[in-house]
């Protein structure tokens, strides 16, 4: 049996060992899920709803425990970790209202009655990345269970602890055995088996665009249903007519939250040239004020990176002689720390400007006018999120319509609310999660005609 040693990224100390499933165990879990699905889809809608509410209550009763696991296993600051555990509860509660509302249509036809049903798609394989282990698990898990699907979740190798505990809480809450299974293991073993096994009818994948492309090719062989949430390189566009103080004060949190390990990170700040100097002065103060340190401390805003290898990857974007405008602080000593870093001026061809760094590094680039701002924002294969700062309503709407991205915010950086749709344009993804339609993505429409004559 192979095991994976989970490392605390803030201390570099081992936390625990987690057994890694092999192909045989993955097959057994998939067969168990297929059997459980047959029973789960027949559970009366009101009962399925009640079980999801019990599951949410079990999560709610264990928020502190789940947060502690995420602090130890992922280095998330305590305030963020508690929010994430509460988010799992909220997503479960939101979709617990779905089973009784999974209605079809009655369509007028001659000689009979025509009705549509939303049938659960079948066993769902949910492949989760390491950056937001709890929220991303819940985005696939909750609507799939509500639709009547059985779910096998494969957490990322480095961050399995909260998913394992949430799997136990589902059982304690009365969700039947086999309906929601958590299967830790390697992407190349368990993840690939979920993609290849014919009894898995849908894959929900969040992770890198590179692995997403392989998974899409794998799913194509069986025309397997697929949702993809992939990388990003989002723009934070600041116009001269904006509240520059507020735009500068909030910009660090739009990219350094979760130490920049956020697919929605606004990692390219675009600033109208006429206010560049003022903005940079205010941004420097804000960046230097970001509190980086012990994730367990209540006032910590940014923790460490996930691993030594990831820190080396992030550091490769800030080589000797890189155009560092200014940096924040980070602790010395053990832990995979990296200080918030602002690069400027940066050429639009340099890797720091074009590639997803997935760390606390941001570039600042000036633009002349609205057209150039939109062109720069769209000059990327990605299209996940972005922010627009302006005092002009018409401009806000024009730019929001012009930027090719799935989640935009005006005079704010918020982009994830569980009751609004989330997902990417271009190579940032396929399909949408969250919001009122998410359950539909776990169903097939069936049309039935019943002759009356
Ligand atoms: P990753 O692609 O390396 O891994 C993601 C998951 O896929 C892990 O569970 C991994 O074990 C599994 N996996 C790896 N190879 C596989 C294979 N061949 N077959 C099946 N499964 C396989 O990504 P990561 O490094 O864990 O996460 C970071 C990436 O995720 C970033 O690019 C980030 O932008 C993206 N992300 C996107 C969103 C979004 O909603 N768009 C959200 C969070 C993260």
Short mmCIF file of C-alpha atoms in Angstrom, two decimals, residues 108-435:
data_model
loop_
_atom_site.label_atom_id
_atom_site.label_comp_id
_atom_site.label_asym_id
_atom_site.label_seq_id
_atom_site.Cartn_x
_atom_site.Cartn_y
_atom_site.Cartn_z
CA UNK A 108 -48.39 20.33 -26.22
CA UNK A 109 -48.65 17.54 -28.81
CA UNK A 110 -51.49 15.91 -30.75
CA UNK A 111 -52.76 12.46 -29.72
CA UNK A 112 -51.13 12.24 -26.35
CA UNK A 113 -49.20 13.75 -23.51
CA UNK A 114 -45.56 14.81 -23.87
CA UNK A 115 -43.49 15.31 -20.74
CA UNK A 116 -39.82 15.72 -19.95
CA UNK A 117 -37.91 14.35 -16.98
CA UNK A 118 -34.55 15.37 -15.59
CA UNK A 119 -32.83 12.05 -14.93
CA UNK A 120 -29.63 11.93 -12.86
CA UNK A 121 -26.65 11.46 -15.16
CA UNK A 122 -25.21 8.59 -13.07
CA UNK A 123 -21.96 8.20 -11.13
CA UNK A 124 -19.98 11.45 -11.02
CA UNK A 125 -16.18 11.56 -10.67
CA UNK A 126 -15.16 14.78 -8.93
CA UNK A 127 -11.45 15.63 -9.27
CA UNK A 128 -10.39 18.43 -6.92
CA UNK A 129 -7.24 20.62 -6.84
CA UNK A 130 -5.20 21.54 -3.77
CA UNK A 131 -5.83 25.29 -3.63
CA UNK A 132 -9.41 25.34 -2.27
CA UNK A 133 -10.00 21.76 -1.09
CA UNK A 134 -13.32 22.40 0.68
CA UNK A 135 -15.18 24.91 -1.52
CA UNK A 136 -14.39 23.16 -4.80
CA UNK A 137 -15.37 19.80 -3.35
CA UNK A 138 -18.75 21.23 -2.38
CA UNK A 139 -19.41 22.85 -5.77
CA UNK A 140 -19.51 19.45 -7.47
CA UNK A 141 -20.71 17.31 -4.57
CA UNK A 142 -23.82 19.22 -3.48
CA UNK A 143 -25.65 19.70 -6.81
CA UNK A 144 -24.71 16.19 -7.98
CA UNK A 145 -26.15 14.60 -4.83
CA UNK A 146 -29.24 16.79 -5.11
CA UNK A 147 -29.77 15.60 -8.69
CA UNK A 148 -29.71 11.98 -7.52
CA UNK A 149 -26.17 11.10 -8.60
CA UNK A 150 -23.64 9.10 -6.58
CA UNK A 151 -20.31 10.92 -6.26
CA UNK A 152 -16.71 9.76 -5.95
CA UNK A 153 -14.45 12.65 -4.97
CA UNK A 154 -10.70 12.46 -5.53
CA UNK A 155 -8.96 15.17 -3.52
CA UNK A 156 -5.55 16.47 -4.55
CA UNK A 157 -2.66 14.36 -3.22
CA UNK A 158 -1.35 17.20 -1.03
CA UNK A 159 -4.66 18.26 0.58
CA UNK A 160 -6.97 15.28 1.26
CA UNK A 161 -7.73 15.82 4.96
CA UNK A 162 -10.88 17.95 4.88
CA UNK A 163 -12.45 15.91 2.05
CA UNK A 164 -11.89 12.70 4.03
CA UNK A 165 -13.57 14.22 7.10
CA UNK A 166 -16.48 15.59 5.04
CA UNK A 167 -16.98 12.07 3.62
CA UNK A 168 -17.25 10.72 7.18
CA UNK A 169 -19.70 13.49 8.12
CA UNK A 170 -21.93 12.53 5.18
CA UNK A 171 -22.20 8.98 6.53
CA UNK A 172 -22.80 10.23 10.10
CA UNK A 173 -25.59 12.44 8.75
CA UNK A 174 -27.33 9.42 7.19
CA UNK A 175 -26.32 9.76 3.53
CA UNK A 176 -26.40 6.08 2.46
CA UNK A 177 -23.14 4.15 2.10
CA UNK A 178 -21.62 4.45 -1.38
CA UNK A 179 -23.56 7.60 -2.34
CA UNK A 180 -20.67 9.92 -1.49
CA UNK A 181 -17.19 8.40 -1.37
CA UNK A 182 -13.85 10.15 -0.96
CA UNK A 183 -10.99 8.31 -2.62
CA UNK A 184 -7.53 9.78 -1.98
CA UNK A 185 -4.94 8.83 -4.58
CA UNK A 186 -2.79 9.97 -7.42
CA UNK A 187 -4.24 11.87 -10.35
CA UNK A 188 -2.47 9.54 -12.74
CA UNK A 189 -4.05 6.48 -11.02
CA UNK A 190 -7.40 7.27 -9.37
CA UNK A 191 -8.14 10.43 -11.40
CA UNK A 192 -7.37 8.67 -14.66
CA UNK A 193 -9.48 5.62 -13.67
CA UNK A 194 -12.49 7.87 -13.00
CA UNK A 195 -12.04 9.31 -16.49
CA UNK A 196 -11.60 5.90 -18.15
CA UNK A 197 -14.18 3.76 -16.30
CA UNK A 198 -17.41 3.43 -18.31
CA UNK A 199 -19.60 3.36 -15.17
CA UNK A 200 -18.54 6.94 -14.37
CA UNK A 201 -20.89 9.04 -16.49
CA UNK A 202 -19.65 12.54 -15.71
CA UNK A 203 -16.36 14.13 -14.69
CA UNK A 204 -16.15 17.42 -12.82
CA UNK A 205 -12.56 18.58 -12.93
CA UNK A 206 -10.96 21.66 -11.41
CA UNK A 207 -7.26 22.11 -11.92
CA UNK A 208 -4.67 23.15 -14.44
CA UNK A 209 -5.54 23.78 -18.07
CA UNK A 210 -2.87 21.23 -19.10
CA UNK A 211 -4.42 18.34 -17.13
CA UNK A 212 -7.91 19.56 -18.10
CA UNK A 213 -7.00 19.13 -21.78
CA UNK A 214 -5.91 15.51 -21.13
CA UNK A 215 -9.12 14.82 -19.22
CA UNK A 216 -11.23 16.31 -22.00
CA UNK A 217 -9.49 14.01 -24.51
CA UNK A 218 -10.08 11.03 -22.18
CA UNK A 219 -13.76 11.85 -21.76
CA UNK A 220 -14.15 12.20 -25.54
CA UNK A 221 -13.50 8.48 -25.99
CA UNK A 222 -16.78 7.69 -24.19
CA UNK A 223 -18.55 10.98 -24.92
CA UNK A 224 -18.48 11.36 -21.16
CA UNK A 225 -20.15 14.47 -19.72
CA UNK A 226 -17.62 16.97 -18.44
CA UNK A 227 -17.33 20.22 -16.52
CA UNK A 228 -13.94 21.93 -16.45
CA UNK A 229 -12.74 24.75 -14.18
CA UNK A 230 -9.19 25.58 -15.26
CA UNK A 231 -6.54 28.27 -14.94
CA UNK A 232 -6.73 32.03 -15.12
CA UNK A 233 -4.72 35.19 -15.70
CA UNK A 234 -7.29 37.80 -14.83
CA UNK A 235 -7.08 41.57 -15.16
CA UNK A 236 -7.85 44.20 -12.55
CA UNK A 237 -8.56 47.30 -14.69
CA UNK A 238 -8.30 50.67 -12.95
CA UNK A 239 -9.57 53.73 -14.84
CA UNK A 240 -8.52 57.27 -13.94
CA UNK A 241 -12.12 58.16 -13.00
CA UNK A 242 -12.26 55.43 -10.30
CA UNK A 243 -11.94 55.73 -6.53
CA UNK A 244 -8.16 55.23 -6.79
CA UNK A 245 -7.70 54.97 -3.01
CA UNK A 246 -10.17 52.11 -2.77
CA UNK A 247 -8.87 50.40 -5.94
CA UNK A 248 -5.29 50.46 -4.60
CA UNK A 249 -6.24 49.43 -1.07
CA UNK A 250 -8.16 46.36 -2.29
CA UNK A 251 -5.89 45.28 -5.17
CA UNK A 252 -3.50 43.24 -2.97
CA UNK A 253 -6.35 41.09 -1.64
CA UNK A 254 -7.59 40.43 -5.18
CA UNK A 255 -4.34 38.66 -5.99
CA UNK A 256 -2.62 37.71 -2.72
CA UNK A 257 -5.61 35.99 -1.07
CA UNK A 258 -4.75 32.32 -0.52
CA UNK A 259 -1.16 33.39 -1.27
CA UNK A 260 -2.15 33.94 -4.90
CA UNK A 261 -3.09 30.26 -5.28
CA UNK A 262 -6.46 31.27 -6.63
CA UNK A 263 -7.73 30.65 -10.15
CA UNK A 264 -9.54 34.02 -9.93
CA UNK A 265 -6.44 35.96 -8.83
CA UNK A 266 -6.36 39.37 -10.52
CA UNK A 267 -2.68 38.87 -11.32
CA UNK A 268 -2.44 41.60 -13.99
CA UNK A 269 -3.24 45.08 -12.76
CA UNK A 270 -3.93 47.42 -15.71
CA UNK A 271 -3.90 51.10 -14.75
CA UNK A 272 -4.79 54.13 -16.86
CA UNK A 273 -1.45 55.88 -17.46
CA UNK A 274 -2.60 59.27 -16.16
CA UNK A 275 -3.02 57.87 -12.61
CA UNK A 276 -0.21 55.29 -12.64
CA UNK A 277 2.13 57.15 -10.26
CA UNK A 278 -0.61 57.92 -7.75
CA UNK A 279 -1.87 54.33 -7.89
CA UNK A 280 1.63 52.84 -7.42
CA UNK A 281 2.25 54.98 -4.35
CA UNK A 282 -1.00 53.86 -2.73
CA UNK A 283 -0.47 50.23 -3.80
CA UNK A 284 2.96 50.13 -2.15
CA UNK A 285 1.46 51.13 1.20
CA UNK A 286 -1.28 48.51 0.82
CA UNK A 287 1.08 45.69 -0.20
CA UNK A 288 3.44 46.38 2.69
CA UNK A 289 0.48 46.24 5.11
CA UNK A 290 -0.58 42.69 4.12
CA UNK A 291 -0.15 40.50 7.20
CA UNK A 292 1.76 37.38 6.17
CA UNK A 293 2.46 34.74 8.80
CA UNK A 294 1.20 32.01 11.11
CA UNK A 295 -2.07 30.74 9.59
CA UNK A 296 -3.48 29.95 13.03
CA UNK A 297 -3.26 33.62 14.15
CA UNK A 298 -6.57 35.48 13.91
CA UNK A 299 -5.17 38.56 12.14
CA UNK A 300 -3.15 36.70 9.47
CA UNK A 301 -4.20 37.61 5.94
CA UNK A 302 -1.80 35.47 3.91
CA UNK A 303 -0.21 32.10 4.67
CA UNK A 304 2.53 30.08 2.97
CA UNK A 305 2.56 28.44 -0.45
CA UNK A 306 1.52 24.80 -0.58
CA UNK A 307 4.92 23.12 -1.09
CA UNK A 308 8.65 23.64 -1.62
CA UNK A 309 8.26 22.65 -5.29
CA UNK A 310 5.48 25.18 -5.82
CA UNK A 311 7.52 27.91 -4.11
CA UNK A 312 10.42 27.17 -6.47
CA UNK A 313 7.99 27.43 -9.41
CA UNK A 314 6.65 30.79 -8.20
CA UNK A 315 10.18 32.06 -7.54
CA UNK A 316 11.17 31.25 -11.14
CA UNK A 317 8.97 34.22 -12.22
CA UNK A 318 11.04 36.57 -10.05
CA UNK A 319 14.64 35.77 -11.08
CA UNK A 320 17.71 37.80 -10.16
CA UNK A 321 17.30 41.20 -11.83
CA UNK A 322 13.49 40.94 -12.19
CA UNK A 323 11.76 44.35 -12.24
CA UNK A 324 10.53 44.25 -8.62
CA UNK A 325 8.76 47.55 -7.91
CA UNK A 326 8.21 46.68 -4.23
CA UNK A 327 7.43 43.71 -1.99
CA UNK A 328 5.66 42.93 1.24
CA UNK A 329 7.09 40.78 3.99
CA UNK A 330 7.18 37.05 4.78
CA UNK A 331 8.48 35.09 7.77
CA UNK A 332 11.98 33.60 7.80
CA UNK A 333 12.63 30.03 8.88
CA UNK A 334 10.59 26.92 8.15
CA UNK A 335 7.53 27.12 5.93
CA UNK A 336 7.06 27.67 2.21
CA UNK A 337 6.87 31.48 2.45
CA UNK A 338 6.96 33.92 -0.41
CA UNK A 339 6.44 37.68 0.05
CA UNK A 340 3.76 39.58 -1.88
CA UNK A 341 5.62 40.87 -4.92
CA UNK A 342 4.77 43.62 -7.43
CA UNK A 343 6.53 43.58 -10.82
CA UNK A 344 6.65 46.75 -12.96
CA UNK A 345 7.35 47.68 -15.64
CA UNK A 346 6.93 44.28 -17.33
CA UNK A 347 6.86 43.58 -21.07
CA UNK A 348 3.60 42.06 -22.31
CA UNK A 349 5.64 39.15 -23.70
CA UNK A 350 7.31 38.15 -20.44
CA UNK A 351 6.22 34.90 -18.70
CA UNK A 352 5.27 36.79 -15.52
CA UNK A 353 2.71 38.71 -17.60
CA UNK A 354 1.42 35.85 -19.78
CA UNK A 355 1.51 32.73 -17.54
CA UNK A 356 -0.55 31.76 -14.51
CA UNK A 357 1.96 32.05 -11.64
CA UNK A 358 -0.41 30.80 -8.92
CA UNK A 359 1.53 32.68 -6.26
CA UNK A 360 1.67 36.16 -4.69
CA UNK A 361 3.15 37.92 -7.73
CA UNK A 362 1.34 40.65 -9.66
CA UNK A 363 2.32 42.78 -12.64
CA UNK A 364 1.26 46.41 -13.22
CA UNK A 365 0.85 47.67 -16.80
CA UNK A 366 -0.34 51.11 -17.95
CA UNK A 367 -2.95 51.63 -20.68
CA UNK A 368 -4.09 54.71 -22.57
CA UNK A 369 -7.84 54.30 -23.05
CA UNK A 370 -10.84 51.98 -22.80
CA UNK A 371 -10.13 50.13 -26.06
CA UNK A 372 -6.57 49.39 -25.05
CA UNK A 373 -7.67 48.23 -21.58
CA UNK A 374 -10.13 45.72 -23.08
CA UNK A 375 -7.56 44.55 -25.65
CA UNK A 376 -4.93 43.97 -22.94
CA UNK A 377 -7.41 42.19 -20.67
CA UNK A 378 -8.39 39.84 -23.50
CA UNK A 379 -4.85 39.17 -24.74
CA UNK A 380 -4.64 35.80 -22.96
CA UNK A 381 -5.90 32.27 -23.63
CA UNK A 382 -7.68 32.42 -20.26
CA UNK A 383 -11.00 34.05 -19.36
CA UNK A 384 -12.04 33.36 -15.80
CA UNK A 385 -12.54 36.58 -13.86
CA UNK A 386 -11.61 40.24 -13.61
CA UNK A 387 -12.38 43.57 -11.98
CA UNK A 388 -13.24 46.97 -13.41
CA UNK A 389 -12.75 50.16 -11.37
CA UNK A 390 -14.49 53.26 -12.72
CA UNK A 391 -16.94 55.93 -11.59
CA UNK A 392 -18.65 55.92 -14.98
CA UNK A 393 -21.63 53.53 -15.19
CA UNK A 394 -21.64 53.41 -18.97
CA UNK A 395 -17.95 52.56 -19.09
CA UNK A 396 -18.40 49.89 -16.41
CA UNK A 397 -21.04 48.19 -18.52
CA UNK A 398 -19.15 48.58 -21.82
CA UNK A 399 -15.97 47.11 -20.36
CA UNK A 400 -17.82 44.33 -18.52
CA UNK A 401 -19.43 43.35 -21.84
CA UNK A 402 -16.10 43.63 -23.65
CA UNK A 403 -13.92 41.52 -21.39
CA UNK A 404 -14.03 37.83 -22.34
CA UNK A 405 -14.36 36.29 -18.87
CA UNK A 406 -17.02 34.43 -16.92
CA UNK A 407 -16.93 36.37 -13.65
CA UNK A 408 -16.48 40.11 -13.50
CA UNK A 409 -16.92 42.61 -10.70
CA UNK A 410 -17.25 46.38 -10.89
CA UNK A 411 -15.72 48.47 -8.08
CA UNK A 412 -15.27 45.25 -6.12
CA UNK A 413 -13.34 42.00 -6.39
CA UNK A 414 -15.99 39.54 -5.36
CA UNK A 415 -16.62 36.74 -7.81
CA UNK A 416 -17.78 33.64 -5.96
CA UNK A 417 -21.23 33.51 -4.45
CA UNK A 418 -22.78 30.05 -4.28
CA UNK A 419 -26.09 31.28 -5.67
CA UNK A 420 -24.59 32.89 -8.81
CA UNK A 421 -23.00 31.00 -11.74
CA UNK A 422 -19.24 30.55 -11.85
CA UNK A 423 -16.95 29.40 -14.67
CA UNK A 424 -14.61 30.38 -17.44
CA UNK A 425 -14.50 31.55 -21.04
CA UNK A 426 -11.82 30.26 -23.45
CA UNK A 427 -9.22 27.96 -21.85
CA UNK A 428 -10.43 28.73 -18.33
CA UNK A 429 -13.10 26.09 -18.53
CA UNK A 430 -16.22 24.50 -19.89
CA UNK A 431 -19.65 24.73 -18.28
CA UNK A 432 -20.69 26.54 -15.13
CA UNK A 433 -20.86 25.60 -11.47
CA UNK A 434 -22.91 27.11 -8.64
CA UNK A 435 -26.01 29.24 -9.13
#
